[in-house]
PDB file of C-alpha atoms in Angstrom:
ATOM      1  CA  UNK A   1     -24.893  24.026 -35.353  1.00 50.00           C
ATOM      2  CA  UNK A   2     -23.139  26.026 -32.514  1.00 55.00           C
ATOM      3  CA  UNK A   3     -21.364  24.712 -29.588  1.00 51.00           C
ATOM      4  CA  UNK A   4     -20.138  26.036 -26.159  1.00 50.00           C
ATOM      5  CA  UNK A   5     -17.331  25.684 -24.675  1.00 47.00           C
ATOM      6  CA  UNK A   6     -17.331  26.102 -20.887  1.00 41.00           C
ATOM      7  CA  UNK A   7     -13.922  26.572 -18.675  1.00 39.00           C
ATOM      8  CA  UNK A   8     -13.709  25.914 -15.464  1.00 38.00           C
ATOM      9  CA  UNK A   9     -10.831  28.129 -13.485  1.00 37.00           C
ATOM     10  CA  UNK A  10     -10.295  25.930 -10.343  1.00 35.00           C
ATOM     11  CA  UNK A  11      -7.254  23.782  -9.432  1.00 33.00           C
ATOM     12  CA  UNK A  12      -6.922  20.242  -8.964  1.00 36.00           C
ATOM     13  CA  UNK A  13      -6.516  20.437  -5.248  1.00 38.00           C
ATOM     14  CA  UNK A  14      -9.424  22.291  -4.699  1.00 40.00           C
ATOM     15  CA  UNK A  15     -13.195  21.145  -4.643  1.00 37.00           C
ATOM     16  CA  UNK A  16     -15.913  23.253  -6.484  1.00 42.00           C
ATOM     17  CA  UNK A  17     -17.185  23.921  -3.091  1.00 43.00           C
ATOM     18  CA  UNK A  18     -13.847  25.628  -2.368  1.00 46.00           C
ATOM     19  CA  UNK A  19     -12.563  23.353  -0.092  1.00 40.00           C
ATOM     20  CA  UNK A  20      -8.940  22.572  -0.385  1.00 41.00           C
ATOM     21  CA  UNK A  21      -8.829  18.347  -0.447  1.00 39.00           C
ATOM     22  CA  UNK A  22      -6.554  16.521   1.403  1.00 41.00           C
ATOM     23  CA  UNK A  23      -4.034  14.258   0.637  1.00 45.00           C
ATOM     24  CA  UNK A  24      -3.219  11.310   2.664  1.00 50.00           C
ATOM     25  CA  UNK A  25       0.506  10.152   3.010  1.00 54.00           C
ATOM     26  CA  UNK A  26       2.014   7.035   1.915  1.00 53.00           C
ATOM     27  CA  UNK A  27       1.239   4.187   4.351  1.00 51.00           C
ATOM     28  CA  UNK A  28      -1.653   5.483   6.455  1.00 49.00           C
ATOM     29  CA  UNK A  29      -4.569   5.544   4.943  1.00 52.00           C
ATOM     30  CA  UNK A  30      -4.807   1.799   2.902  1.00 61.00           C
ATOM     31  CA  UNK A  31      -5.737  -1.728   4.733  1.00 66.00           C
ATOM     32  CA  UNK A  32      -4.296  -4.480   4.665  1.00 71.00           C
ATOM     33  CA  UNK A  33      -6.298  -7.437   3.150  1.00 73.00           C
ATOM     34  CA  UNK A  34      -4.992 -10.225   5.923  1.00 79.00           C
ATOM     35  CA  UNK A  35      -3.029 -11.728   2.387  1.00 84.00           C
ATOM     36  CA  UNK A  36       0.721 -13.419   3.477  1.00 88.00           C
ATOM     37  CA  UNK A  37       3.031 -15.471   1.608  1.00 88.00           C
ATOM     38  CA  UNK A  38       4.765 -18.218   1.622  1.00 88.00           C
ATOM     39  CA  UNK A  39       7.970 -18.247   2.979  1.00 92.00           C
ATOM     40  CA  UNK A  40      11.354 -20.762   1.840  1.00 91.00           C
ATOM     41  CA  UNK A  41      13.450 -22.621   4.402  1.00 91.00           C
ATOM     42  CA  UNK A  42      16.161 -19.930   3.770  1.00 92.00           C
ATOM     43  CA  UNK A  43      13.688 -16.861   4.803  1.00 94.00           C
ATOM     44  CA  UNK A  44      12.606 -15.532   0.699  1.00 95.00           C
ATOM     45  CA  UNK A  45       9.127 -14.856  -0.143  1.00 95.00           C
ATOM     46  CA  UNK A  46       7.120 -14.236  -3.476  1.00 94.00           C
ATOM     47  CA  UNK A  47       6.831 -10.457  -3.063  1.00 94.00           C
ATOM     48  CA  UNK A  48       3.009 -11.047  -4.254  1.00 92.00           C
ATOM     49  CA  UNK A  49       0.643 -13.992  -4.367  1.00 90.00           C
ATOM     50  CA  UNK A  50       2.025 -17.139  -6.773  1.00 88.00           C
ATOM     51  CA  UNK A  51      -0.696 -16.912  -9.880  1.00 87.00           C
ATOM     52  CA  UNK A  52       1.413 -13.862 -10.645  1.00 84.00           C
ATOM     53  CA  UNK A  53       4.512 -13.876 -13.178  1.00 82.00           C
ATOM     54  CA  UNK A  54       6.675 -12.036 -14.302  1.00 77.00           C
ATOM     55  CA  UNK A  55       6.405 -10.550 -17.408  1.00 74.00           C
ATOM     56  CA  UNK A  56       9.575  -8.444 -18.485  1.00 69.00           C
ATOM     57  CA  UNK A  57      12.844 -10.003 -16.701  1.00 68.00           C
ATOM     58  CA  UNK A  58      15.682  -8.161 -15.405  1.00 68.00           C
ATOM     59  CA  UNK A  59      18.193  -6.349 -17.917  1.00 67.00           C
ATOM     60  CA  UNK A  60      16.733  -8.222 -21.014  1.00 66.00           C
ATOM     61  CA  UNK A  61      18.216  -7.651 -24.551  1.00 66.00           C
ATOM     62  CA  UNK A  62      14.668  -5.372 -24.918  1.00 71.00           C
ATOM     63  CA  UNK A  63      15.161  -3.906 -21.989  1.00 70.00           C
ATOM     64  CA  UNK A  64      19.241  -3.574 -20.652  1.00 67.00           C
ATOM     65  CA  UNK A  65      18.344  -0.861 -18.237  1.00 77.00           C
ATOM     66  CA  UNK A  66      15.766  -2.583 -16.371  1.00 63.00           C
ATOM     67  CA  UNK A  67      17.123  -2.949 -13.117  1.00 73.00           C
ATOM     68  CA  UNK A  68      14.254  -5.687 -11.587  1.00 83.00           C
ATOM     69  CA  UNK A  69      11.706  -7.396 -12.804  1.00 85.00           C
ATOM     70  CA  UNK A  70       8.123  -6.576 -13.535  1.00 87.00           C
ATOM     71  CA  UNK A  71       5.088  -9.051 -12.195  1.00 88.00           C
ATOM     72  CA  UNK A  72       1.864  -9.293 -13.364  1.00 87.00           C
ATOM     73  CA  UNK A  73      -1.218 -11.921 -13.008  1.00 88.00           C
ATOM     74  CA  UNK A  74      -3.898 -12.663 -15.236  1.00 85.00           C
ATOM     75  CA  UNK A  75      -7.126 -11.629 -14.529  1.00 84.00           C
ATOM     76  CA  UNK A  76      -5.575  -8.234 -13.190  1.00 87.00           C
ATOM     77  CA  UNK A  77      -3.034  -7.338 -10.884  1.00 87.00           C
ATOM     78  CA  UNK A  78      -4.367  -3.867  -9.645  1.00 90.00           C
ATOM     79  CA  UNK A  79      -4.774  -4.195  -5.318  1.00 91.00           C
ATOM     80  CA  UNK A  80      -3.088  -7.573  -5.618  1.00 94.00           C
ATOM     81  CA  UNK A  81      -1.085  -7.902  -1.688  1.00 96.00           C
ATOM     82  CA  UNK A  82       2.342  -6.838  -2.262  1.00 96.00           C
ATOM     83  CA  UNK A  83       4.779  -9.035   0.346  1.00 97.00           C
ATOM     84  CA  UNK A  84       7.998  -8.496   2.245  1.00 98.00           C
ATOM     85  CA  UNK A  85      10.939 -10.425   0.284  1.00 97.00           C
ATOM     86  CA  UNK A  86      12.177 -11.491   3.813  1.00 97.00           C
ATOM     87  CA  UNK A  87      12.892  -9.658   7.379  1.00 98.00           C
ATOM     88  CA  UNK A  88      13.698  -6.335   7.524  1.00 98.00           C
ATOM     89  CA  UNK A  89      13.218  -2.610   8.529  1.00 98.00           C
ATOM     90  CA  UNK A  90      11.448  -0.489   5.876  1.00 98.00           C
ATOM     91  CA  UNK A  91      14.232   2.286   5.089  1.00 96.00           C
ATOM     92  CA  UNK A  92      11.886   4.420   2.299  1.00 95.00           C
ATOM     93  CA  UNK A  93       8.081   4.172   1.670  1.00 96.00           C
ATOM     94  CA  UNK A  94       6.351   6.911  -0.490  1.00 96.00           C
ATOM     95  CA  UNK A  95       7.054   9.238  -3.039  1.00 95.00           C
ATOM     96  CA  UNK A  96       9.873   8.522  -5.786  1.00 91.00           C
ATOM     97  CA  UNK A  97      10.592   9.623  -9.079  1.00 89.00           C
ATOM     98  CA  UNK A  98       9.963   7.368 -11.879  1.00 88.00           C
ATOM     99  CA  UNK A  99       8.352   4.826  -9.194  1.00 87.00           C
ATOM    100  CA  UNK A 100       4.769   6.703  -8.012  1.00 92.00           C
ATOM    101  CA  UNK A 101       5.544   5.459  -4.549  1.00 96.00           C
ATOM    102  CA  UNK A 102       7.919   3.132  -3.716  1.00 94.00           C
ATOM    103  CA  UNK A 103       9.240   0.429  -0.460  1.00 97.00           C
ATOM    104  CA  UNK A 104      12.553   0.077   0.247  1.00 96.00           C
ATOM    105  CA  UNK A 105      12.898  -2.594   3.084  1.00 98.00           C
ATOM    106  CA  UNK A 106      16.648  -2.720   4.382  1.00 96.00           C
ATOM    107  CA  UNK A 107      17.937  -6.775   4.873  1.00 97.00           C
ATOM    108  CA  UNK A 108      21.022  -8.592   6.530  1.00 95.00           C
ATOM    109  CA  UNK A 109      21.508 -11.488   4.142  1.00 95.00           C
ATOM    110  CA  UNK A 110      24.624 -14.100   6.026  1.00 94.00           C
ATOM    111  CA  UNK A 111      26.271 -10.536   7.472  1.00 94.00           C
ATOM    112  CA  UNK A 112      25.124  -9.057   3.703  1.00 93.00           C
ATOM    113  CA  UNK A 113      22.975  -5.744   3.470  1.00 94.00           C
ATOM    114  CA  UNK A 114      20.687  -6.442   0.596  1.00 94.00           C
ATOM    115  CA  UNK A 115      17.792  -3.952  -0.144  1.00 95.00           C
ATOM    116  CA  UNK A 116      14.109  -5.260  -1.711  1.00 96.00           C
ATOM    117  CA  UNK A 117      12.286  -2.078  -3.848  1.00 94.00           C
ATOM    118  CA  UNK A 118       9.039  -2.365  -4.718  1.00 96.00           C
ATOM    119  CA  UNK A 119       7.615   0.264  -7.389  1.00 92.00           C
ATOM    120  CA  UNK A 120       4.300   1.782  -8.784  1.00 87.00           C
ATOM    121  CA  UNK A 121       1.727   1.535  -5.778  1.00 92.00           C
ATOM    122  CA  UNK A 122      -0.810   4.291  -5.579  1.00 92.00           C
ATOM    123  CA  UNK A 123      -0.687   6.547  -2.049  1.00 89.00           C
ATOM    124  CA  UNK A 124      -3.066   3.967  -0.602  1.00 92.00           C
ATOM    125  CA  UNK A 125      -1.574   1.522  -1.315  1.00 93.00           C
ATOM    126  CA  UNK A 126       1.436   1.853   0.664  1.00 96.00           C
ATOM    127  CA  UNK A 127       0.907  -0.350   3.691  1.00 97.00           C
ATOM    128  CA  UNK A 128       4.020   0.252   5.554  1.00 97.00           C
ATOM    129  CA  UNK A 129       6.088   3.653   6.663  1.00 97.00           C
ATOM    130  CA  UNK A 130       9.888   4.415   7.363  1.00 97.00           C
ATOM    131  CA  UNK A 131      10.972   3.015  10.586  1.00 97.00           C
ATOM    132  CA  UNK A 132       8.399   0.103  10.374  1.00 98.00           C
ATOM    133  CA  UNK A 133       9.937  -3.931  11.074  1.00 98.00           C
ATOM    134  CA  UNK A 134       8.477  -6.295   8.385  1.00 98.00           C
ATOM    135  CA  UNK A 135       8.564 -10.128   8.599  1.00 97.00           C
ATOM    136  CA  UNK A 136       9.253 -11.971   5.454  1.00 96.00           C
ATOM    137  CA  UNK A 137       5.258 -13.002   3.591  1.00 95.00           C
ATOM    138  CA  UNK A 138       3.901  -9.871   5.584  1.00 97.00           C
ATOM    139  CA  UNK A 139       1.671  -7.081   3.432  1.00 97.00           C
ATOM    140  CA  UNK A 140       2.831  -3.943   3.039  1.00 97.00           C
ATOM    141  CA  UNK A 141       1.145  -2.650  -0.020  1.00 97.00           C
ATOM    142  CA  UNK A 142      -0.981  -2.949  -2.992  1.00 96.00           C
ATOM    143  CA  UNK A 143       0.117  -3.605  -6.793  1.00 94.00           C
ATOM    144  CA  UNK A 144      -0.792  -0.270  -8.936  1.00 92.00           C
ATOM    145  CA  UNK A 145       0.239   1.285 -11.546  1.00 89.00           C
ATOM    146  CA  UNK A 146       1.859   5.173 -10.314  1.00 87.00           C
ATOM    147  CA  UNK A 147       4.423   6.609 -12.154  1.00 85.00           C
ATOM    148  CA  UNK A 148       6.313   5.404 -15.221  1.00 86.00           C
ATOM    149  CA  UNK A 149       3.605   2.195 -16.094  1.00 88.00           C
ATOM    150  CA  UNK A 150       1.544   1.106 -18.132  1.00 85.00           C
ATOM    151  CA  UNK A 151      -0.876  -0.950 -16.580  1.00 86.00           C
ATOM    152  CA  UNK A 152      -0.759  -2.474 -13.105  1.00 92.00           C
ATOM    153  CA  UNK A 153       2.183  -4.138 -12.380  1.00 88.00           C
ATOM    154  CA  UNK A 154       4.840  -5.086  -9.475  1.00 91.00           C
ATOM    155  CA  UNK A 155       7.927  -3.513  -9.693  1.00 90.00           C
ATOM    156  CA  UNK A 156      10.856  -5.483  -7.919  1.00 94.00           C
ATOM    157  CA  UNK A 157      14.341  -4.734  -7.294  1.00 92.00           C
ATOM    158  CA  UNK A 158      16.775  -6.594  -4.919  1.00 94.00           C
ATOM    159  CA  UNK A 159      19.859  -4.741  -4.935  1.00 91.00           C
ATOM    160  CA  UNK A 160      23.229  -6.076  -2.728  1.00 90.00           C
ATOM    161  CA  UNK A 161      25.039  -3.206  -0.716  1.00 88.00           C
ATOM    162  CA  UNK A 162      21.546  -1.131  -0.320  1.00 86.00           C
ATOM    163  CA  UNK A 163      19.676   0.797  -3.026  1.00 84.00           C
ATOM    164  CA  UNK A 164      20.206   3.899  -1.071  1.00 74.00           C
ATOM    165  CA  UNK A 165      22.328   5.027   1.772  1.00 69.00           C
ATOM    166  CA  UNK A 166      23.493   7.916   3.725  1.00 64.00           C
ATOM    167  CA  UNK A 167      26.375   9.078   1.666  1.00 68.00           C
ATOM    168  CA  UNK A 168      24.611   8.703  -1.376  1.00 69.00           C
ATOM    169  CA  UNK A 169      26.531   5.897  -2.327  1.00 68.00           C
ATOM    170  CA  UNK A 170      24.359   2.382  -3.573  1.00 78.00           C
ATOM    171  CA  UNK A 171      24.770  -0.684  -4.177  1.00 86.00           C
ATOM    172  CA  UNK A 172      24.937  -3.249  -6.862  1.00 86.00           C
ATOM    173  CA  UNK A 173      21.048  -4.351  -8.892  1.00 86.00           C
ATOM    174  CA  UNK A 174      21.162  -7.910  -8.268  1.00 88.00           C
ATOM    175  CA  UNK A 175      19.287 -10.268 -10.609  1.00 91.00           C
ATOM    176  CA  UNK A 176      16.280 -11.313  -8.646  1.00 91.00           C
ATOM    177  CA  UNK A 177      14.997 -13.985 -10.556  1.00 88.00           C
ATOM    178  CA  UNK A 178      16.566 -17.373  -8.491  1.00 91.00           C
ATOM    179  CA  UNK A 179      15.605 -16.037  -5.675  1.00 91.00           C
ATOM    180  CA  UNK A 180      11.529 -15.379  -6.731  1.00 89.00           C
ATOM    181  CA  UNK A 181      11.405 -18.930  -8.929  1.00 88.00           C
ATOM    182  CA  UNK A 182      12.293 -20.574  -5.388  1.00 90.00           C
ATOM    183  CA  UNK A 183      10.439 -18.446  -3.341  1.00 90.00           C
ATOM    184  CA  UNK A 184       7.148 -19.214  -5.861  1.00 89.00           C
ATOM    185  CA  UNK A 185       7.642 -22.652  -4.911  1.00 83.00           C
ATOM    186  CA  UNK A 186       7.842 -22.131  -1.234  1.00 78.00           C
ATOM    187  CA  UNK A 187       5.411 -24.163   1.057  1.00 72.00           C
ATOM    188  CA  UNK A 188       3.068 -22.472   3.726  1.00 66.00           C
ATOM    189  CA  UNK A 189       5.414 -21.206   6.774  1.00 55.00           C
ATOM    190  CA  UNK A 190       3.757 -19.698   9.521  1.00 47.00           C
ATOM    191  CA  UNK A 191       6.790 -17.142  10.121  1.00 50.00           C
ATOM    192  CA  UNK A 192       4.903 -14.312   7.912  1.00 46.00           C
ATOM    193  CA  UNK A 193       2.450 -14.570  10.340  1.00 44.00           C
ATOM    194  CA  UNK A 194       4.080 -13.349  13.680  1.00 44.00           C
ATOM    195  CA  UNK A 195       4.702  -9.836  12.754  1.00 43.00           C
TER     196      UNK A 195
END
């Protein structure tokens, strides 16, 4: 029995027509799916919908380096809505090592700058771009599963002082879990909705 083996010599970013492809940026080519969350008295939300959980806590025995916590839902959590933790100006969206893409959304916590991350969305499903103003339960991306993952997932990081600043200083990883278990429990609020 013989075989062939056939080759072909053209690169990912170009069609077999020989059309380069394009590639759309972070935050302007995904929709949002009209999704928003709950928000607490105190101005937290669930940064996805409820049914999800989370499924490997922050700086665990297993896991001392993880910096956030992972969230998943059953059923799937691939294009689940990804929510704004509370108010605040989106400082990084796009692009980050380790993360696929990332959102970094810059808050003032009781005179406090804390910083929400949110890892592993696909290009599309970044909602949101640098410069944008967010309302707490508002969309601004998609669960996926870009960059160091293995299977769809919601990365989230609340870090106090700012994940990332100017003069390359940051902050201090803050464990986020309080915060989500009381957001979770949060009762419709119709803030999220005047964005």
């Amino acid at each position: 029995m013989r075989y062939r083996i056939y080759t072909m010599d053209v690169s990912v970013d170009q069609s077999l027509d020989g059309s380069k492809s394009q590639k759309a940026d972070p935050g302007t080519t995904g929709s949002a799916s009209g999704a928003t969350g709950n928000v607490t008295e105190d101005g937290w939300s669930y940064p996805t919908t409820t049914d999800g959980n989370i499924t490997s806590g922050f700086k665990t025995a297993a896991r001392p380096d993880h910096r956030g916590v992972d969230i998943t839902h059953s059923g799937g959590s691939l294009n689940k809505p990804i929510f704004a933790a509370r108010d605040g100006k989106v400082i990084a969206a796009g692009p980050a090592e380790g993360f696929g893409n990332w959102i970094i959304i810059r808050h003032q916590v009781d005179g406090k700058t804390i910083d929400s991350l949110y890892g592993h969305m696909y290009n599309d499903g970044v909602l949101v771009k640098q410069g944008d103003t967010v309302k707490a339960g508002q969309e601004i991306g998609k669960i996926g599963s870009d960059g160091q993952s293995t299977g769809p997932h919601l990365h989230f990081e609340l870090w106090d002082g700012g994940r990332i600043s100017d003069n390359g200083q940051v902050g201090k990883e803050t464990n986020p879990e309080p915060i989500l278990q009381k957001a979770k429990n949060a009762q419709p609020d119709n803030r999220s909705r005047d964005v």
